[in-house]
Coordinates of C-alpha atoms in Angstrom, one line a residue:
X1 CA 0.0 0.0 0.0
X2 CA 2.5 2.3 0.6
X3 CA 4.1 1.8 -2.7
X4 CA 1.4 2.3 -4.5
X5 CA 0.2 5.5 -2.5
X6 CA 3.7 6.6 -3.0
X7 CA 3.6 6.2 -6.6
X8 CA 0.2 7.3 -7.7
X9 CA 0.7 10.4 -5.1
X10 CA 4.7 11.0 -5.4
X11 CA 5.1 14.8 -5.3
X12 CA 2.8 15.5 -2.4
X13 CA 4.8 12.7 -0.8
X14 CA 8.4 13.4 -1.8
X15 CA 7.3 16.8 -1.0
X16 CA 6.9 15.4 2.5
X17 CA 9.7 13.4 3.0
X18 CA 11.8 16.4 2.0
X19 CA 10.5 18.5 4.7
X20 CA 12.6 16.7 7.8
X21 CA 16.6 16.4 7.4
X22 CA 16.2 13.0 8.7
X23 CA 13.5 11.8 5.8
X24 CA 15.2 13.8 3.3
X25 CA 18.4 11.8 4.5
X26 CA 16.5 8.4 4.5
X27 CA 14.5 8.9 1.3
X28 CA 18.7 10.0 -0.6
X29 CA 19.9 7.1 1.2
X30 CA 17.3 4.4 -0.4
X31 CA 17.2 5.8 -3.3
X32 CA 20.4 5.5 -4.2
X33 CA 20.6 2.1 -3.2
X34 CA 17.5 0.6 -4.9
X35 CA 19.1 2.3 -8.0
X36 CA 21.9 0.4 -7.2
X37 CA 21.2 -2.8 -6.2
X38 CA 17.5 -2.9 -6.9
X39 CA 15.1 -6.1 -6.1
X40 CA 18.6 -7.4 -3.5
X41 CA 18.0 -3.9 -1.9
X42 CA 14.4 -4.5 -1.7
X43 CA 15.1 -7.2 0.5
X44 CA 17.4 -6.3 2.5
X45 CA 16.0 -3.1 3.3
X46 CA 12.9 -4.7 4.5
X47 CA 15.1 -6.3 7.7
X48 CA 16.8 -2.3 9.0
X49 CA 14.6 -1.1 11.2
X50 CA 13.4 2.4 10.0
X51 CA 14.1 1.6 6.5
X52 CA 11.0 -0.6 5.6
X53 CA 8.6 2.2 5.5
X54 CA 11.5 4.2 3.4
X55 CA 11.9 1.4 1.1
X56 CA 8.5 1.2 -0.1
X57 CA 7.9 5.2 -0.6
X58 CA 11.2 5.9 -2.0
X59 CA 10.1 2.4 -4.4
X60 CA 7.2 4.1 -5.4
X61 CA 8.6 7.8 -5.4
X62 CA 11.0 6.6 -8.2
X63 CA 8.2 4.3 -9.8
X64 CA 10.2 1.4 -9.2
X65 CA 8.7 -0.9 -11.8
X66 CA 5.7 -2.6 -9.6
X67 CA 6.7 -6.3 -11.0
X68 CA 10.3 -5.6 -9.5
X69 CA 8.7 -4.3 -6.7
X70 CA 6.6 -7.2 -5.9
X71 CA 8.7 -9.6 -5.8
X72 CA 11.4 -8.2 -3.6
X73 CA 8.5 -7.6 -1.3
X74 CA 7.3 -11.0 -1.3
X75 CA 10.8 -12.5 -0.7
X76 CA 11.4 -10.1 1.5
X77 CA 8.9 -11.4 3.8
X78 CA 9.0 -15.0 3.1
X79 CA 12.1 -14.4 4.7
X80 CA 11.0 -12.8 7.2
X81 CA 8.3 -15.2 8.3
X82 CA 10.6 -17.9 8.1
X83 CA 13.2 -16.3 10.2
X84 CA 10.6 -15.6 12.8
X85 CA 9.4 -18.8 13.1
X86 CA 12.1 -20.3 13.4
X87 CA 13.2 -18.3 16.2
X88 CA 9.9 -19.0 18.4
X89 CA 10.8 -22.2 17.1
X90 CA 14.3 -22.1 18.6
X91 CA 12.6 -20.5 21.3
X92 CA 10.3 -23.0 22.1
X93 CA 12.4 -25.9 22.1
X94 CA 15.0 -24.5 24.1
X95 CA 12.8 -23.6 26.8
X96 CA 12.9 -27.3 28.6
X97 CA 16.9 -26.9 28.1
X98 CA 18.2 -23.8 29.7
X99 CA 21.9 -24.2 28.2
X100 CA 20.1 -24.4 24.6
X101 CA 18.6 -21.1 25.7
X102 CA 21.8 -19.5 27.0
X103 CA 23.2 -20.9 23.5
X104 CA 20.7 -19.4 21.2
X105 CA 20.8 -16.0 22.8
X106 CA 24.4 -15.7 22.8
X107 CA 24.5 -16.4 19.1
X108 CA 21.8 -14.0 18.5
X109 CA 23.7 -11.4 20.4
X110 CA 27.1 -12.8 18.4
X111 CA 25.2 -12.0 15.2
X112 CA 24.3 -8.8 16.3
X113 CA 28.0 -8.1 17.4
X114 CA 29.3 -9.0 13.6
X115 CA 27.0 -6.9 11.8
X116 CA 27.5 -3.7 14.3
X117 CA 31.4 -4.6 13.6
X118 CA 30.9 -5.0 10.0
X119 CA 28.8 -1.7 9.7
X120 CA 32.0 0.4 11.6
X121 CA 34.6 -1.0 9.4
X122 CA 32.4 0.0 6.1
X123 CA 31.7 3.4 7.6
X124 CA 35.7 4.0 8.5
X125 CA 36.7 2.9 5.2
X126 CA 34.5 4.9 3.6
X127 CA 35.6 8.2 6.1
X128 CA 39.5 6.9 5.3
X129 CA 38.7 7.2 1.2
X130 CA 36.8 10.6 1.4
X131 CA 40.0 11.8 3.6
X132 CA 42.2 10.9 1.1
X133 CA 40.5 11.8 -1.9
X134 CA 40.0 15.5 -0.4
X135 CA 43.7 15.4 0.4
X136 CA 44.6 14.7 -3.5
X137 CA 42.7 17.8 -4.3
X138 CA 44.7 20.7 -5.3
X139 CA 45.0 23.2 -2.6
X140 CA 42.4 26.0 -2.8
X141 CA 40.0 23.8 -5.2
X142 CA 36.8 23.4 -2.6
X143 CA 35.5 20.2 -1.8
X144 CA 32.5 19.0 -4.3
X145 CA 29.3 18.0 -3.0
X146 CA 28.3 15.9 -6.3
X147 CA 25.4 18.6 -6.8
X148 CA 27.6 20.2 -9.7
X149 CA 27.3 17.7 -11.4
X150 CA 23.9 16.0 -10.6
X151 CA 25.7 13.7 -8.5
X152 CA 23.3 10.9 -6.5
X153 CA 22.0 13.4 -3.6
X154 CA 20.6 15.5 -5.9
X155 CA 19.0 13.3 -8.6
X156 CA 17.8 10.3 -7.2
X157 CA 15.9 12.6 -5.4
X158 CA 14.6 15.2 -7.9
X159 CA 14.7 12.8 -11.4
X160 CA 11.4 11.3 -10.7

């Protein structure tokens, strides 16, 4: 639904995502990606919390063709169904055991661990590369913001 509302009434809603910093952010943030990656990022996006409500207006905002659209979707949560069961699965059947229970919630919080760790090294790798590629610059040149030359802030946003 909120693709569809997105896409049949995309001004009036781009118009309101742009009004915040922090929609503006998250609607430039998804739309690059889904131009990116498209129906992988349609997945993915539907598991970070804050983005799943993003994914599908910023889908429908950039009339992300519906067919696409759908079946990212529908992966997206056939995954997530599956994962939840089988945790309240996991759940369950730990709960005669407490050392299963210990177990299960130590890999869960190991998971959790990896990906926080994983985020951090992406995000100083990317800081590390912007660094250096401002310190290649010639001296006095200023820094580009990719808006000069329609760079993906400024037109995944506005193309639509």
């Amino acid at each position: 639904m909120m693709y569809l509302a997105a896409r049949r009434f995309g001004r009036p809603v781009r118009a309101w995502m742009l009004r915040r910093p922090s929609r503006r952010a998250a609607l430039t943030w998804t739309s690059r990606r889904i131009r990116r990656h498209g129906v992988p990022f349609m997945i993915a996006v539907r598991f970070l919390p804050g983005r799943r409500i993003a994914g599908a207006l910023a889908s429908g905002v950039l009339h992300y063709p519906l067919r696409k659209y759908l079946i990212g979707a529908g992966l997206a949560e056939s995954l997530w169904a599956t994962h939840s069961v089988g945790l309240g699965y996991l759940g369950s059947a730990a709960a005669g055991n407490p050392f299963c229970a210990a177990a299960i919630g130590i890999g869960i919080g190991v998971s959790v661990l990896v990906a926080a760790a994983g985020t951090a090294v992406q995000w100083v790798v990317h800081r590390r590369a912007l660094r250096a590629r401002a310190a290649r610059r010639a001296p006095g040149t200023p820094p580009r913001t990719g808006r000069e030359e329609g760079g993906d802030q400024a037109s995944s946003i506005t193309a639509v």
